[in-house]
Short mmCIF file of C-alpha atoms and ligand atoms in Angstrom, two decimals:
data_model
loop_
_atom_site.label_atom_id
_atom_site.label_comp_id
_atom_site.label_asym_id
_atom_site.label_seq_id
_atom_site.Cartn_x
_atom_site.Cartn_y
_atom_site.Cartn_z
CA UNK A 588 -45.24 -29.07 5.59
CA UNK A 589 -44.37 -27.19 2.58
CA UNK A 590 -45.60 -23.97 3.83
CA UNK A 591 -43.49 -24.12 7.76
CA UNK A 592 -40.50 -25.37 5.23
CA UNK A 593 -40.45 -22.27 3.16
CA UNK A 594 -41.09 -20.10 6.32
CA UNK A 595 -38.04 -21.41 7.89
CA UNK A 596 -35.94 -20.82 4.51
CA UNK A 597 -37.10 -17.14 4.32
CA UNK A 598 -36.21 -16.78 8.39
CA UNK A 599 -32.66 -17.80 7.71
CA UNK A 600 -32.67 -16.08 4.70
CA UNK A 601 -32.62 -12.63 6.49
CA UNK A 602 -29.51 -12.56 7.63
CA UNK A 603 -27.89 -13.35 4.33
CA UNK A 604 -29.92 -11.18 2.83
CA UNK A 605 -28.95 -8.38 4.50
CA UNK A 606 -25.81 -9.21 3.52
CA UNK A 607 -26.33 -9.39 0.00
CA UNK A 608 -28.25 -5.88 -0.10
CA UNK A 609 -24.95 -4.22 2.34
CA UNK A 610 -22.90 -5.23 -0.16
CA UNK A 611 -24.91 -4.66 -2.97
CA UNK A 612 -24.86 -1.12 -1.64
CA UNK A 613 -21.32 -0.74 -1.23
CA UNK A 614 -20.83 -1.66 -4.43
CA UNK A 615 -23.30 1.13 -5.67
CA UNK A 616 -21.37 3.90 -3.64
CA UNK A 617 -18.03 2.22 -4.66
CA UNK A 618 -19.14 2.60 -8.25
CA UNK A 619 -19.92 6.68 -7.49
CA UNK A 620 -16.64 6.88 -5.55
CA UNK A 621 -14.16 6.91 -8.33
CA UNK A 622 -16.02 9.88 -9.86
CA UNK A 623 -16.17 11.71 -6.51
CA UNK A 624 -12.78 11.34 -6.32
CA UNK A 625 -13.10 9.73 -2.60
CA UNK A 626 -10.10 7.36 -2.77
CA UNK A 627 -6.74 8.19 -1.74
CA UNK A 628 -3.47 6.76 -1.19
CA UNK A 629 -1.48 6.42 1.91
CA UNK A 630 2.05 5.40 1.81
CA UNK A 631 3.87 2.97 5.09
CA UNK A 632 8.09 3.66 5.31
CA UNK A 633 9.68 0.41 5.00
CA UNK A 634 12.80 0.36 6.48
CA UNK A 635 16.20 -1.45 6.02
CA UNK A 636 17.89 -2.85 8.98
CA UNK A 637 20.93 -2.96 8.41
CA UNK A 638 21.45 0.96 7.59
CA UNK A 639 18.32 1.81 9.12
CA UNK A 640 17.56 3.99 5.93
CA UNK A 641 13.74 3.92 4.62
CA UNK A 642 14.24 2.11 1.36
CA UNK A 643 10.91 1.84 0.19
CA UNK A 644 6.79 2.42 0.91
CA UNK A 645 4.36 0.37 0.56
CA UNK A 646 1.15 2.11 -1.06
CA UNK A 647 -2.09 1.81 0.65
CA UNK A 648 -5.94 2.35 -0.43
CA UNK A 649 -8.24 4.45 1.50
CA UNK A 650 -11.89 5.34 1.01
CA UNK A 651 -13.63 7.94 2.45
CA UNK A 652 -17.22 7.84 1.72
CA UNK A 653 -19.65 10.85 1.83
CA UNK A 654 -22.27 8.10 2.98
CA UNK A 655 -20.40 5.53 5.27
CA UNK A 656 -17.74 7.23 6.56
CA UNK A 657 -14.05 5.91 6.49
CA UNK A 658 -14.74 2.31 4.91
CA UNK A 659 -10.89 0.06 5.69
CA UNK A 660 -10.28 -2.10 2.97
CA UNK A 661 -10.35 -5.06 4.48
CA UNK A 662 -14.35 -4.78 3.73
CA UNK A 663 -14.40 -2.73 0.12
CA UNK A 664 -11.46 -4.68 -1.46
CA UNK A 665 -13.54 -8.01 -1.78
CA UNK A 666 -16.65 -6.37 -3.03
CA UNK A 667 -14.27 -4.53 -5.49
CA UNK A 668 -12.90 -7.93 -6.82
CA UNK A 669 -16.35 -9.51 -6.78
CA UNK A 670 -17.94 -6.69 -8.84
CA UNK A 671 -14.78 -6.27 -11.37
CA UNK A 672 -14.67 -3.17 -10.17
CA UNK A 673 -10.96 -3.77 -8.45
CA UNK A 674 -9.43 -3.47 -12.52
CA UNK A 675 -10.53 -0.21 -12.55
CA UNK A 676 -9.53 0.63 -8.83
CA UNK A 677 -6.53 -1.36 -9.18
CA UNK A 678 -5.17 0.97 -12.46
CA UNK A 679 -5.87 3.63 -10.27
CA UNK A 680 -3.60 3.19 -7.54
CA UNK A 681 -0.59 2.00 -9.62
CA UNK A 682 -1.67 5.25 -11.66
CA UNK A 683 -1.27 7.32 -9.02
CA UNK A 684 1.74 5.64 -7.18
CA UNK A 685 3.63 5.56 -9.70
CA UNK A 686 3.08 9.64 -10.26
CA UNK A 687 3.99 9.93 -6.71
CA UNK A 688 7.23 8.19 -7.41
CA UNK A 689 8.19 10.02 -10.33
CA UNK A 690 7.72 13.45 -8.05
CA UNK A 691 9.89 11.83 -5.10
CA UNK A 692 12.51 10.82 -7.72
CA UNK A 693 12.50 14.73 -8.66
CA UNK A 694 13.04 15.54 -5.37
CA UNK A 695 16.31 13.42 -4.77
CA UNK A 696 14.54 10.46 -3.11
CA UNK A 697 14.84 6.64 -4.52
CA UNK A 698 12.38 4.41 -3.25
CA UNK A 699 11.10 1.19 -4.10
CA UNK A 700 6.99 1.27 -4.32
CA UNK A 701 4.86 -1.50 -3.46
CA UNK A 702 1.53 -2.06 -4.96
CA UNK A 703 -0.99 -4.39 -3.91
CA UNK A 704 -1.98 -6.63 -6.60
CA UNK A 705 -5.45 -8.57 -6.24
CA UNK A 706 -5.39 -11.87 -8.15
CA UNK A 707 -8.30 -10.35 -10.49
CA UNK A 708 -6.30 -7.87 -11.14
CA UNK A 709 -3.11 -10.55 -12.03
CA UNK A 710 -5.61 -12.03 -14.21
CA UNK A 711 -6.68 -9.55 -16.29
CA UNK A 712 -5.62 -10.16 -19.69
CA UNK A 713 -4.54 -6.53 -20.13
CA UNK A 714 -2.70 -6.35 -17.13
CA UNK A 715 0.94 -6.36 -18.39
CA UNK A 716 0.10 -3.87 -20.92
CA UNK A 717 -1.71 -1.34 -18.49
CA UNK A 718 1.10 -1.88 -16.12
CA UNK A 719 3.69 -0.93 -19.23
CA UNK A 720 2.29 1.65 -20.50
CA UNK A 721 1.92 3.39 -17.02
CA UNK A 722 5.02 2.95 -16.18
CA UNK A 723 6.64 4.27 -19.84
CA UNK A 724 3.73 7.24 -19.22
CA UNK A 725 5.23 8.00 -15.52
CA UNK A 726 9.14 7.78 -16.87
CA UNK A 727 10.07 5.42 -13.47
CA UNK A 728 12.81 3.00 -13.59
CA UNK A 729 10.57 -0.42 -13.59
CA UNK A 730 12.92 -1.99 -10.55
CA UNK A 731 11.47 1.05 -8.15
CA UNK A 732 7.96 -0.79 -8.47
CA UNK A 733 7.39 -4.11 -6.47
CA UNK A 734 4.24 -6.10 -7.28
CA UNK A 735 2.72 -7.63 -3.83
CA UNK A 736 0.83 -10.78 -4.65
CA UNK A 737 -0.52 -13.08 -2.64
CA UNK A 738 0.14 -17.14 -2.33
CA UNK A 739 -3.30 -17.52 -3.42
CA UNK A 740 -2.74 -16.40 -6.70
CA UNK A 741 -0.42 -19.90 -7.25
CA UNK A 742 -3.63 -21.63 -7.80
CA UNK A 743 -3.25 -21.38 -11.59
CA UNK A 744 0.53 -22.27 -11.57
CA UNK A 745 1.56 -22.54 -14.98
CA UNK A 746 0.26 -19.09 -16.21
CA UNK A 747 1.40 -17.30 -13.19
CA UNK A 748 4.77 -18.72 -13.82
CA UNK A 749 4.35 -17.69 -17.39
CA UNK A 750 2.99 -14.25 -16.31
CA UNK A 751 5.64 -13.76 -13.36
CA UNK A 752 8.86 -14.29 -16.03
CA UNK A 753 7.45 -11.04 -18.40
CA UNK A 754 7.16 -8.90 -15.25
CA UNK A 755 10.80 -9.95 -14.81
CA UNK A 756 11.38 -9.39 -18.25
CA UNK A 757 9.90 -6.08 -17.87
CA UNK A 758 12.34 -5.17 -15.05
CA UNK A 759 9.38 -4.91 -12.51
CA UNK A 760 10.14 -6.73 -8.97
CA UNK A 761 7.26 -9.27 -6.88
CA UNK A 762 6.49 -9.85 -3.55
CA UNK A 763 4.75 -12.35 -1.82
CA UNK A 764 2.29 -10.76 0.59
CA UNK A 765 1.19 -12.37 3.90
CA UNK A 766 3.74 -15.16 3.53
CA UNK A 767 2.80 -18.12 5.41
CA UNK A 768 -0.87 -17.88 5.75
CA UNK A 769 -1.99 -19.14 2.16
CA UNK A 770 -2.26 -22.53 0.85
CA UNK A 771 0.12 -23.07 -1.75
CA UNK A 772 2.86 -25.50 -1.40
CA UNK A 773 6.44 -24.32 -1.34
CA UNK A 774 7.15 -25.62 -4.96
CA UNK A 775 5.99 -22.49 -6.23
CA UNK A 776 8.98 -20.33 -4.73
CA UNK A 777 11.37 -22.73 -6.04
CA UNK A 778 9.82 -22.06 -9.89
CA UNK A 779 8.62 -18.46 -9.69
CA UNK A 780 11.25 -15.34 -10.25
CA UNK A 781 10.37 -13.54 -6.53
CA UNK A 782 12.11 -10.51 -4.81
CA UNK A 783 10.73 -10.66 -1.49
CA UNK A 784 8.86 -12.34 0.91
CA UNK A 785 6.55 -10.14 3.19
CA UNK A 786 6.85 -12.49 6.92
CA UNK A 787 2.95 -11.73 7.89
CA UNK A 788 2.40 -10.05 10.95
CA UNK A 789 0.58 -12.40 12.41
CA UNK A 790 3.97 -13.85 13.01
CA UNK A 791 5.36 -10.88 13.72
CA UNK A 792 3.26 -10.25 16.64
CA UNK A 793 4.05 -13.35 18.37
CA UNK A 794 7.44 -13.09 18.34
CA UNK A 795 7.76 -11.70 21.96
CA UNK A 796 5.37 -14.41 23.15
CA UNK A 797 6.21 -17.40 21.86
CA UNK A 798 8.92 -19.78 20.83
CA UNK A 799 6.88 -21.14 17.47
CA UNK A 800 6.51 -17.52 15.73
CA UNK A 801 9.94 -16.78 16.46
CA UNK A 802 10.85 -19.98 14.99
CA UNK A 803 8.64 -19.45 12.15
CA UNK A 804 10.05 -16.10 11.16
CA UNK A 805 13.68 -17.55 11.89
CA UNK A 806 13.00 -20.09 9.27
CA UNK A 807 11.12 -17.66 6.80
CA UNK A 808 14.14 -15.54 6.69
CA UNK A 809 16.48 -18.54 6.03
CA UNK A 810 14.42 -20.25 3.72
CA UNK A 811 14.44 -16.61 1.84
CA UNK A 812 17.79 -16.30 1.52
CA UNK A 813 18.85 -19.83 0.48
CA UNK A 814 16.66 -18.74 -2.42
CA UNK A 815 17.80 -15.31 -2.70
CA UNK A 816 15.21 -13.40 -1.76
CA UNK A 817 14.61 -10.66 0.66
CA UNK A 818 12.64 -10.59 3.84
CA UNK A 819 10.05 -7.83 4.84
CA UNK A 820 8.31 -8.09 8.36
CA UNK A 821 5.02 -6.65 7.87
CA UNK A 822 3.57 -5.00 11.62
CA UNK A 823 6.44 -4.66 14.12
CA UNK A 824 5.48 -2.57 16.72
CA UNK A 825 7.83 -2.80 19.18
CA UNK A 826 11.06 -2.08 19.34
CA UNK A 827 11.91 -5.83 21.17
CA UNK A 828 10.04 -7.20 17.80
CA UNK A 829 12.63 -5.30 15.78
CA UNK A 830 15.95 -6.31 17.76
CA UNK A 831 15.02 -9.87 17.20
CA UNK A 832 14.08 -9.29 13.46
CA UNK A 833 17.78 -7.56 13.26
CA UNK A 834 19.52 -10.43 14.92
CA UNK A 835 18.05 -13.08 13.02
CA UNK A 836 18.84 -11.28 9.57
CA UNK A 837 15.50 -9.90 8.51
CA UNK A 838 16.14 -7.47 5.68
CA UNK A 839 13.35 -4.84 6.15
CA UNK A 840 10.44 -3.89 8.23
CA UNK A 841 6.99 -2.22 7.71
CA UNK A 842 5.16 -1.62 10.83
CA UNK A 843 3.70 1.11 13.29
CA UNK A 844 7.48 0.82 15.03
CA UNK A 845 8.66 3.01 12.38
CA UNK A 846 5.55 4.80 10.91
CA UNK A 847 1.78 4.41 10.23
CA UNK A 848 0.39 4.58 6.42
CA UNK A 849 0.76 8.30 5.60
CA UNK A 850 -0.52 10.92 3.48
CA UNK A 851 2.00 11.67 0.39
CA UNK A 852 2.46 14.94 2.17
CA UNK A 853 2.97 13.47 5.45
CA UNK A 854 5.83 11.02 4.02
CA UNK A 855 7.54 13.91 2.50
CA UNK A 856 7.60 15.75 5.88
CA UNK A 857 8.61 12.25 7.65
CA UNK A 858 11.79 12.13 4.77
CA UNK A 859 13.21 15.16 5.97
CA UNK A 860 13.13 14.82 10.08
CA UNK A 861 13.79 10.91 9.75
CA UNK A 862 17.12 9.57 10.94
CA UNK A 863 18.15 5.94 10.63
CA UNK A 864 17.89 4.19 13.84
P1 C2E B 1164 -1.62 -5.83 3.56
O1 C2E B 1164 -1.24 -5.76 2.13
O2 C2E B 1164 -1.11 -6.99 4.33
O3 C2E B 1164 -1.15 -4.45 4.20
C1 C2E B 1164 -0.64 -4.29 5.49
C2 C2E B 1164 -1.71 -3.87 6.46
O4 C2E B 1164 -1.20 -3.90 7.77
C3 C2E B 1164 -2.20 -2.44 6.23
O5 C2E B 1164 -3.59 -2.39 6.61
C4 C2E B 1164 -1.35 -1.66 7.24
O6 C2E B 1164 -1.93 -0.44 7.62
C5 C2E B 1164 -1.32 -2.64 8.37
N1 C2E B 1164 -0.16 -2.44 9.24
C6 C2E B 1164 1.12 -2.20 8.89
N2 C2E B 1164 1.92 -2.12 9.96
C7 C2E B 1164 1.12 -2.34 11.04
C8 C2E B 1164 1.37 -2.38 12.45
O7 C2E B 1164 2.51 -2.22 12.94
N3 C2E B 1164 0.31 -2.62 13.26
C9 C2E B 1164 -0.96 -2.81 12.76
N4 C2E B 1164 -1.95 -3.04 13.63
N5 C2E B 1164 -1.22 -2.78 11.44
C10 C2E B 1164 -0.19 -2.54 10.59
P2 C2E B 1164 -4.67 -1.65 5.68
O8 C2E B 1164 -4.10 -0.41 5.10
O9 C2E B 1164 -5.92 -1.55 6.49
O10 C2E B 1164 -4.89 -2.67 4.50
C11 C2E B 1164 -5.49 -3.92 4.72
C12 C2E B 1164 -5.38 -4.80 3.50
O11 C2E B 1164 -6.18 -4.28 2.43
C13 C2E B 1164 -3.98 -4.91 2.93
O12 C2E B 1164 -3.23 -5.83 3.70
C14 C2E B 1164 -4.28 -5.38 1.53
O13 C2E B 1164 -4.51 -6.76 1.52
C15 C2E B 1164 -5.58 -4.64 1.23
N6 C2E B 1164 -5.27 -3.44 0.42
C16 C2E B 1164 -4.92 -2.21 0.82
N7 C2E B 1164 -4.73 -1.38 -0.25
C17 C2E B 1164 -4.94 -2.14 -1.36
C18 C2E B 1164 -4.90 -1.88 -2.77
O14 C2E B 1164 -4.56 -0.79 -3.24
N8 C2E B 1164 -5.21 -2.92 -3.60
C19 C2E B 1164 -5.54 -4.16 -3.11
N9 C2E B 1164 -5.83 -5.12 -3.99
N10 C2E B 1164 -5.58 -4.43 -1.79
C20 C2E B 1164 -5.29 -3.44 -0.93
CA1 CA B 1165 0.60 -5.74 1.02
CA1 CA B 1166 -0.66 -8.71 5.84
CA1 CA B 1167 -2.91 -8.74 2.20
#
């Protein structure tokens, strides 16, 4: 009947429900977080293999909630981007990257940053101009900053491709985040002006266990430099992950092997005592 129909809807409804109100929520303490000042950044070494010198960082968001704790941003990120909140979040972190970079260029260092770019935030009509005007405000050489995007952002080809050529034209540099595990055909990498490719480390990890990951990230790394780009292995832990990245020509790597995301503090401590290796 009518009655046992709508009963059933509302008993499967619960679960999504709760759902809807968690995030709902989040999105009400994200909204309070900015004010209380309970984001941070953390910065990962990314190292060069073939000097072994730390050539760049890739910056990181963390949230530290009075009310739920340490929140990863695996789960805050997407309600971010779903509430629009992630253009305000995402200014934020280039903000304050970028003023980190200007004080490590003060101190002698010169290192590339990496941002992570949500496709919302791509979007955003006044993207370029936020992103100029930060950088003029900061004084950083544009070529220190690297945009990561993701392949999922190729869904709108035509204005990406549009979009990527005045980030060239502003000097900035683009990476391709999590390469491999999106859905975009290849065509895009032949048309769009890219830097690097970040191998994902779900490859990465299977590179001591099997013969198709190594083959994958063999042919990554190829495939990058017949297009000249660069190659960045994203989560090597090991050190047998690393020797095989090495001897197949991988440019860089960013993973626990070398250092874990790290206060700006902490990186500045980790400059000093680190020795290429
Ligand atoms: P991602 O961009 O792929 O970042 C790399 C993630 O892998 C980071 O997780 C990093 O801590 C982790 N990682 C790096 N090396 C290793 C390793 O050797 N072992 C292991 N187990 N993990 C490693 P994190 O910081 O939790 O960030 C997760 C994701 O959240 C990022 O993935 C990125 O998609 C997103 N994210 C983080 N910060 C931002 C941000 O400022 N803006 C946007 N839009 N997204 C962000
Ligand atoms: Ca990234
Ligand atoms: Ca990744
Ligand atoms: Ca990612």
């Amino acid at each position: 009947s009518k009655k046992t129909g709508r009963n059933h809807a509302t008993f499967y409804g619960t679960k999504g429900m709760e759902r809807e109100d968690e995030a709902l929520r989040m999105e009400l303490l994200l909204k309070e977080a900015m004010k209380k000042e309970e984001f941070s950044l953390v910065y990962q070494p990314q190292v060069e293999l073939l000097s072994g010198k730390i050539t760049g960082v890739e910056a990181l968001l963390r949230w530290h909630s009075q009310e739920l704790g340490t929140v990863p941003p695996n789960q805050f990120i997407k309600v971010a981007e779903d509430s629009g909140l992630i253009i305000e979040l995402g200014n934020w972190v280039t903000k304050k990257a970028l003023s980190d970079l200007a004080k490590w260029n003060q101190l002698g260092y010169q290192l590339e940053m990496s941002v992570n770019i949500s496709t919302h935030q791509f979007y955003h009509p006044e993207f370029l101009l936020c992103l100029e005007r930060m950088i003029k405000d900061e004084k950083v050489p544009p070529s220190q900053l690297v945009l990561e995007i993701t392949e999922s952002i190729a869904s709108h080809a035509e204005v990406v491709q549009k979009e990527l050529q005045k980030i060239k034209e502003l000097g900035l540099k683009v990476a391709i985040d999590d390469f491999g595990t999106g859905y975009s055909s290849l065509k895009y990498l032949k048309d769009f002006p890219i830097d690097y490719l970040k191998i994902d480390k779900s490859f990465v990890d299977g590179i001591e266990e099997d013969d198709k990951s190594r083959d994958i990230v063999s042919t990554i790394i190829t495939l990058a430099h017949n297009l000249g780009m660069l190659t960045v292995a994203e989560g090597a832990e090991t050190r047998k992950q690393v020797d095989f990245l090495k001897m197949e020509g991988c440019d860089s790597v960013q993973g626990y092997y070398y250092g874990k995301p790290m206060t700006e503090a902490s990186l500045l401590d980790f400059l000093t005592v680190y020795e290429p290796h």
